[in-house]
Structures are given as C-alpha cells and as structure tokens.
Amino acid sequence: MARVVITGAGTINALGADVPATLAAMREGRCGIGQLDIVDVDRLSIQIGGQVKDYAEADHFNRQQIALYDRFTQFTLLAARQAIGQSGLCFSGALADQSGVVLGTSGGGLNTQDENYRAVYGEGKNRVHPFIVPKLMNNAAASHVSMEWNLRGPTFTVATACASSNHAMGQAFNMIRCGMTKVVITGGSESMLCFGGIKAWEGLRVMSRDACRPFSATRNGMVQGEGAGIFVFEDYDHARARGADILCEVIGFAMTSDASDIVMPSKQGAARAIAGAIKDAGIAREEVGYINAHGTGTAANDKTECAAVADVFGRHADKLMISSTKSMHGHLIGGTGAVELLACIMALRDGVIAPTIGYEEPDPECALDVVPNVARDANVDVVLSNAFAFGGLNAVLALRKAA
C-alpha cells in the first residue's frame, strides 16, 4: 500500500488565526477560553467558550460568498487556504481528478439554523433566504473547498459527533494508501457557539461554568470551542517527486463502536481503537511516545480514557506523555480532532509536547503523565491522536516523524 504524508496544515480557532499562532499558544500553555460574545448570552447558564474573537467575515469574503457560507464553512475555507498554500499544490488535469475532500463536522451550519429559527419563530417572519439549505447542510464546507480548488475526486462529509474529524482523516488516509486518490484535503470544522447550540448542550449537564480541567480531580465538565483544522494528506511518492516539505507521516488508523450506550464511554471500545491503530501502523506499543487525548474534562471520559490507555500499554503507560489541548481551545465537537492533530505534528516536528492546562489536583483514576500546565521538550518518533464520541464511536490515528 502507498505511504501517506501530510504536506500542508491550516487552522483558525480560539488560540490563533493560523498554525504558527496556534502552536505558539500551545507552547505557552495559553488559554483561549473566555466569556462568550453571542446573542442572548444572558439567557444561558453556560457563558464561556473557546470562541474565535475579533472575527469579521467581511474581511475575508464578499457579500455573495457570505450569503452562501455559514461560519463553519468560512472557517474551513480559511484553514484550507493556509494548508493548500503551504503544500504548494496546484490542482489541474489528472491531479484534479485524483484529489478529493473528506471533512468532519457534527453541527454543520448550526449558526444558520439558529438565526433562521429565531427569524421565523421569534420575529414572526414568513420567508427565509433561498440559500438557507445549501448554507446549513453538513457537506457545504467540503463542497465549497472542492469548488474553490478544482478538486474533482471523492468529496464527502463525515458526521460522528466528537470523532468526526478523526473519522474523516482516517478515510482520507485509507483512500490514498489504497490508490483511490493521490491527495485529499481533510480535517474538520465546527461552529456551535450560538444560543441554540449552547442551550442544547446545557441539557446534558456536562458543561463547566468556569474552565476545562482535563484529568484534574477538580474537573467539572467540558467547554465548547469553535474553528477548523485542515490538512493536505498526500501520497508519499507524489510528495517526494515534487520536493514537498513533509510535516509528518500518517502510519495507522482504527475505528470501533462501543455498541453499549449513547453517551457513556466504554473502556473496551476505546482500548480496541487504540490497539487497532498500533496494529495497523505495524509498530510496537513501546514506540509510542505521546498521545493527544480526547480528554474532555468530564469525569466519565477522562477516567475511561486513562483506563483504556493503561490496558493497552501496560507498563509502558507510565512512560507515555498524554495531554489534552481542549483545556486551551475548548471542545470543537466535530472539528476537535483536526485542531488537536496540530499538537501531534508539533510533538513530532518541533519536539514540544503541548500541556494539559488548568490541572489543579491529581486524580487516582487518571494516574498517567498528563503533562500538567507547562509544555515539555521531548523527542518522540510516534504519536497517537484519540477521539471518542457520543454514540460510542471511536477513531484513533497514528503518526510518525518525517524520515
């Protein structure tokens, strides 16, 4: 099978409007979570989030585009511009036919839905804009990326709640290594920080009112974020032939279903996904040096994930570094795995392990090296990125330092 590498990365999220700014924030352990600036925030019990602040859509798109682009699509396109620009690829001829788009999202155009429900039910309007459906559909971002860059190969959207991005990137990886495509633009995006989006999550009673503290005994829930992370996955031989700068190599992927509970995570399901990614990569467990954890800051997720890691790695679990960057940028739901993959690339390329900030007190049920509060310099060759979603859907990626 073909080898798969990453040759471009882009992002916009609460930590920064591009990759360098985001990685700088991760190195510094800076928190992007703060008071939300949204309509009717005073009616919400949860008033914090990892919001992209000082963002003006008119700075990036014209009026016709804004009429078609929900906020999650805008974030996707901005991140894709960075990633494709870094890759140096130009899609024409045969390459355009062999290049696709696979993106993850959970809420899709939720801002558009929220605005139009408000207009129809709250303000009594009887008509909506004719482009509402193409603006809110979950595949809108993938379709617009394909159109802007002439990507004529397989293009679709994956929606598996909090594992959407990892599932999308796993599909991109498999499509390239089996020879279906040469290049796939992949990752994910989300923008659920609107009144309806937050109000729905309040009902689950898993949200924190003050901070995200993964693995800490004092943790009291998750905090939502928004943004996008987009990558160029490329056939290794194709990338080498054109002299591309390879950021890292994708070497394994596995996905499992708990088949047990719609919201409560399963140690067995998570462990099978982690072990499956290691097996697919053809590596020994001892080669893994860092895991970017799902690490939501909820009591159930954190202890279940730590137990799964301990089960898979045995004694090596004590030598692993594991951290959750959700403590800094919030939980981007369907887009979260994509932004977190940046921390994995930073670990491999720069030798910097992003910290778990907000860590206050050890939890005996999370007794692993969670890189508390301060980033760490470390030389690692292989990393994993975990994503475990509501519905019991698990997706784990394995990556290796570029040779």
mmCIF file of N, CA, C and O in Angstrom, residues 63-112:
data_model
loop_
_atom_site.group_PDB
_atom_site.id
_atom_site.type_symbol
_atom_site.label_atom_id
_atom_site.label_comp_id
_atom_site.label_asym_id
_atom_site.label_seq_id
_atom_site.Cartn_x
_atom_site.Cartn_y
_atom_site.Cartn_z
ATOM 1 N N ARG A 63 -20.002 39.757 -0.297
ATOM 2 C CA ARG A 63 -21.401 39.612 0.111
ATOM 3 C C ARG A 63 -22.025 38.348 -0.472
ATOM 4 O O ARG A 63 -22.799 37.650 0.195
ATOM 5 N N GLN A 64 -21.713 38.036 -1.719
ATOM 6 C CA GLN A 64 -22.277 36.846 -2.343
ATOM 7 C C GLN A 64 -21.791 35.570 -1.639
ATOM 8 O O GLN A 64 -22.553 34.625 -1.447
ATOM 9 N N GLN A 65 -20.523 35.568 -1.249
ATOM 10 C CA GLN A 65 -19.984 34.402 -0.540
ATOM 11 C C GLN A 65 -20.594 34.272 0.851
ATOM 12 O O GLN A 65 -20.948 33.172 1.283
ATOM 13 N N ILE A 66 -20.730 35.381 1.541
ATOM 14 C CA ILE A 66 -21.297 35.351 2.889
ATOM 15 C C ILE A 66 -22.724 34.808 2.872
ATOM 16 O O ILE A 66 -23.154 34.102 3.794
ATOM 17 N N ALA A 67 -23.459 35.110 1.789
ATOM 18 C CA ALA A 67 -24.821 34.587 1.661
ATOM 19 C C ALA A 67 -24.844 33.069 1.542
ATOM 20 O O ALA A 67 -25.857 32.430 1.831
ATOM 21 N N LEU A 68 -23.727 32.479 1.138
ATOM 22 C CA LEU A 68 -23.636 31.029 0.947
ATOM 23 C C LEU A 68 -22.855 30.313 2.045
ATOM 24 O O LEU A 68 -22.981 29.095 2.185
ATOM 25 N N TYR A 69 -22.021 31.033 2.796
ATOM 26 C CA TYR A 69 -21.101 30.397 3.729
ATOM 27 C C TYR A 69 -21.535 30.582 5.182
ATOM 28 O O TYR A 69 -21.485 31.694 5.720
ATOM 29 N N ASP A 70 -21.944 29.513 5.835
ATOM 30 C CA ASP A 70 -22.114 29.533 7.282
ATOM 31 C C ASP A 70 -20.743 29.747 7.927
ATOM 32 O O ASP A 70 -19.696 29.550 7.294
ATOM 33 N N ARG A 71 -20.739 30.086 9.181
ATOM 34 C CA ARG A 71 -19.493 30.341 9.900
ATOM 35 C C ARG A 71 -18.562 29.118 9.855
ATOM 36 O O ARG A 71 -17.342 29.266 9.697
ATOM 37 N N PHE A 72 -19.117 27.890 9.939
ATOM 38 C CA PHE A 72 -18.250 26.705 9.912
ATOM 39 C C PHE A 72 -17.614 26.531 8.537
ATOM 40 O O PHE A 72 -16.479 26.059 8.426
ATOM 41 N N THR A 73 -18.307 26.925 7.482
ATOM 42 C CA THR A 73 -17.734 26.869 6.135
ATOM 43 C C THR A 73 -16.659 27.932 5.961
ATOM 44 O O THR A 73 -15.606 27.682 5.360
ATOM 45 N N GLN A 74 -16.893 29.110 6.494
ATOM 46 C CA GLN A 74 -15.891 30.172 6.418
ATOM 47 C C GLN A 74 -14.593 29.734 7.093
ATOM 48 O O GLN A 74 -13.501 29.903 6.534
ATOM 49 N N PHE A 75 -14.714 29.173 8.280
ATOM 50 C CA PHE A 75 -13.517 28.700 8.988
ATOM 51 C C PHE A 75 -12.787 27.636 8.160
ATOM 52 O O PHE A 75 -11.554 27.620 8.082
ATOM 53 N N THR A 76 -13.547 26.743 7.554
ATOM 54 C CA THR A 76 -12.951 25.681 6.735
ATOM 55 C C THR A 76 -12.158 26.265 5.581
ATOM 56 O O THR A 76 -11.015 25.854 5.325
ATOM 57 N N LEU A 77 -12.740 27.194 4.867
ATOM 58 C CA LEU A 77 -12.086 27.770 3.700
ATOM 59 C C LEU A 77 -10.829 28.545 4.085
ATOM 60 O O LEU A 77 -9.805 28.480 3.385
ATOM 61 N N LEU A 78 -10.880 29.255 5.202
ATOM 62 C CA LEU A 78 -9.691 29.997 5.642
ATOM 63 C C LEU A 78 -8.556 29.048 5.997
ATOM 64 O O LEU A 78 -7.396 29.277 5.635
ATOM 65 N N ALA A 79 -8.881 27.962 6.707
ATOM 66 C CA ALA A 79 -7.856 26.987 7.062
ATOM 67 C C ALA A 79 -7.343 26.243 5.830
ATOM 68 O O ALA A 79 -6.149 25.939 5.725
ATOM 69 N N ALA A 80 -8.231 25.958 4.890
ATOM 70 C CA ALA A 80 -7.826 25.262 3.661
ATOM 71 C C ALA A 80 -6.875 26.123 2.831
ATOM 72 O O ALA A 80 -5.924 25.600 2.224
ATOM 73 N N ARG A 81 -7.110 27.423 2.794
ATOM 74 C CA ARG A 81 -6.197 28.317 2.068
ATOM 75 C C ARG A 81 -4.782 28.203 2.628
ATOM 76 O O ARG A 81 -3.804 28.159 1.875
ATOM 77 N N GLN A 82 -4.681 28.163 3.938
ATOM 78 C CA GLN A 82 -3.359 28.036 4.563
ATOM 79 C C GLN A 82 -2.714 26.697 4.216
ATOM 80 O O GLN A 82 -1.536 26.629 3.843
ATOM 81 N N ALA A 83 -3.485 25.621 4.368
ATOM 82 C CA ALA A 83 -2.947 24.280 4.168
ATOM 83 C C ALA A 83 -2.521 24.048 2.732
ATOM 84 O O ALA A 83 -1.418 23.541 2.454
ATOM 85 N N ILE A 84 -3.377 24.406 1.784
ATOM 86 C CA ILE A 84 -3.059 24.192 0.368
ATOM 87 C C ILE A 84 -1.930 25.114 -0.064
ATOM 88 O O ILE A 84 -1.053 24.731 -0.840
ATOM 89 N N GLY A 85 -1.933 26.328 0.482
ATOM 90 C CA GLY A 85 -0.833 27.246 0.178
ATOM 91 C C GLY A 85 0.494 26.704 0.649
ATOM 92 O O GLY A 85 1.505 26.769 -0.060
ATOM 93 N N GLN A 86 0.530 26.134 1.848
ATOM 94 C CA GLN A 86 1.770 25.561 2.359
ATOM 95 C C GLN A 86 2.210 24.357 1.539
ATOM 96 O O GLN A 86 3.408 24.149 1.318
ATOM 97 N N SER A 87 1.264 23.567 1.069
ATOM 98 C CA SER A 87 1.609 22.364 0.315
ATOM 99 C C SER A 87 2.250 22.675 -1.026
ATOM 100 O O SER A 87 3.021 21.867 -1.558
ATOM 101 N N GLY A 88 1.907 23.838 -1.598
ATOM 102 C CA GLY A 88 2.425 24.207 -2.905
ATOM 103 C C GLY A 88 1.747 23.505 -4.063
ATOM 104 O O GLY A 88 2.193 23.618 -5.209
ATOM 105 N N LEU A 89 0.648 22.818 -3.807
ATOM 106 C CA LEU A 89 -0.046 22.074 -4.858
ATOM 107 C C LEU A 89 -0.947 22.975 -5.691
ATOM 108 O O LEU A 89 -1.543 23.928 -5.191
ATOM 109 N N CYS A 90 -1.045 22.647 -6.967
ATOM 110 C CA CYS A 90 -1.984 23.296 -7.885
ATOM 111 C C CYS A 90 -2.773 22.180 -8.556
ATOM 112 O O CYS A 90 -2.188 21.275 -9.160
ATOM 113 N N PHE A 91 -4.085 22.219 -8.451
ATOM 114 C CA PHE A 91 -4.913 21.110 -8.900
ATOM 115 C C PHE A 91 -5.471 21.354 -10.299
ATOM 116 O O PHE A 91 -6.389 22.156 -10.492
ATOM 117 N N SER A 92 -4.902 20.644 -11.241
ATOM 118 C CA SER A 92 -5.378 20.716 -12.625
ATOM 119 C C SER A 92 -5.121 19.370 -13.293
ATOM 120 O O SER A 92 -4.353 18.540 -12.773
ATOM 121 N N GLY A 93 -5.762 19.148 -14.428
ATOM 122 C CA GLY A 93 -5.536 17.929 -15.194
ATOM 123 C C GLY A 93 -5.812 16.670 -14.391
ATOM 124 O O GLY A 93 -6.779 16.579 -13.619
ATOM 125 N N ALA A 94 -4.914 15.679 -14.527
ATOM 126 C CA ALA A 94 -5.102 14.382 -13.881
ATOM 127 C C ALA A 94 -5.078 14.493 -12.362
ATOM 128 O O ALA A 94 -5.800 13.762 -11.667
ATOM 129 N N LEU A 95 -4.265 15.404 -11.817
ATOM 130 C CA LEU A 95 -4.191 15.532 -10.361
ATOM 131 C C LEU A 95 -5.524 15.998 -9.781
ATOM 132 O O LEU A 95 -5.931 15.541 -8.712
ATOM 133 N N ALA A 96 -6.222 16.887 -10.473
ATOM 134 C CA ALA A 96 -7.532 17.339 -10.005
ATOM 135 C C ALA A 96 -8.508 16.175 -9.912
ATOM 136 O O ALA A 96 -9.300 16.075 -8.967
ATOM 137 N N ASP A 97 -8.445 15.267 -10.883
ATOM 138 C CA ASP A 97 -9.329 14.099 -10.877
ATOM 139 C C ASP A 97 -8.965 13.112 -9.782
ATOM 140 O O ASP A 97 -9.812 12.330 -9.337
ATOM 141 N N GLN A 98 -7.711 13.136 -9.334
ATOM 142 C CA GLN A 98 -7.237 12.193 -8.326
ATOM 143 C C GLN A 98 -7.154 12.807 -6.933
ATOM 144 O O GLN A 98 -6.541 12.236 -6.038
ATOM 145 N N SER A 99 -7.779 13.967 -6.760
ATOM 146 C CA SER A 99 -7.733 14.668 -5.471
ATOM 147 C C SER A 99 -9.145 14.921 -4.964
ATOM 148 O O SER A 99 -10.030 15.310 -5.732
ATOM 149 N N GLY A 100 -9.354 14.705 -3.660
ATOM 150 C CA GLY A 100 -10.684 14.861 -3.096
ATOM 151 C C GLY A 100 -10.692 15.634 -1.796
ATOM 152 O O GLY A 100 -9.678 16.200 -1.365
ATOM 153 N N VAL A 101 -11.863 15.643 -1.168
ATOM 154 C CA VAL A 101 -12.070 16.367 0.089
ATOM 155 C C VAL A 101 -12.882 15.474 1.023
ATOM 156 O O VAL A 101 -13.965 15.007 0.650
ATOM 157 N N VAL A 102 -12.366 15.227 2.217
ATOM 158 C CA VAL A 102 -13.118 14.492 3.232
ATOM 159 C C VAL A 102 -13.017 15.269 4.543
ATOM 160 O O VAL A 102 -11.939 15.370 5.127
ATOM 161 N N LEU A 103 -14.137 15.820 4.973
ATOM 162 C CA LEU A 103 -14.147 16.667 6.161
ATOM 163 C C LEU A 103 -15.106 16.135 7.211
ATOM 164 O O LEU A 103 -16.074 15.434 6.896
ATOM 165 N N GLY A 104 -14.857 16.510 8.452
ATOM 166 C CA GLY A 104 -15.724 16.136 9.555
ATOM 167 C C GLY A 104 -16.411 17.344 10.160
ATOM 168 O O GLY A 104 -15.830 18.420 10.274
ATOM 169 N N THR A 105 -17.664 17.175 10.523
ATOM 170 C CA THR A 105 -18.406 18.178 11.292
ATOM 171 C C THR A 105 -19.562 17.472 11.972
ATOM 172 O O THR A 105 -20.013 16.419 11.512
ATOM 173 N N SER A 106 -20.045 18.035 13.048
ATOM 174 C CA SER A 106 -21.187 17.457 13.743
ATOM 175 C C SER A 106 -22.424 18.329 13.565
ATOM 176 O O SER A 106 -23.472 17.860 13.166
ATOM 177 N N GLY A 107 -22.278 19.616 13.823
ATOM 178 C CA GLY A 107 -23.423 20.521 13.737
ATOM 179 C C GLY A 107 -23.626 21.144 12.380
ATOM 180 O O GLY A 107 -24.706 21.663 12.080
ATOM 181 N N GLY A 108 -22.577 21.137 11.535
ATOM 182 C CA GLY A 108 -22.715 21.779 10.230
ATOM 183 C C GLY A 108 -23.079 23.244 10.372
ATOM 184 O O GLY A 108 -22.509 23.971 11.191
ATOM 185 N N GLY A 109 -24.068 23.683 9.599
ATOM 186 C CA GLY A 109 -24.451 25.094 9.603
ATOM 187 C C GLY A 109 -25.391 25.461 10.726
ATOM 188 O O GLY A 109 -26.472 26.029 10.499
ATOM 189 N N LEU A 110 -24.976 25.185 11.957
ATOM 190 C CA LEU A 110 -25.849 25.412 13.101
ATOM 191 C C LEU A 110 -26.126 26.893 13.346
ATOM 192 O O LEU A 110 -27.215 27.261 13.798
ATOM 193 N N ASN A 111 -25.164 27.753 13.044
ATOM 194 C CA ASN A 111 -25.420 29.184 13.184
ATOM 195 C C ASN A 111 -26.532 29.638 12.258
ATOM 196 O O ASN A 111 -27.394 30.436 12.633
ATOM 197 N N THR A 112 -26.524 29.117 11.030
ATOM 198 C CA THR A 112 -27.570 29.457 10.063
ATOM 199 C C THR A 112 -28.926 28.960 10.536
ATOM 200 O O THR A 112 -29.938 29.669 10.436
#
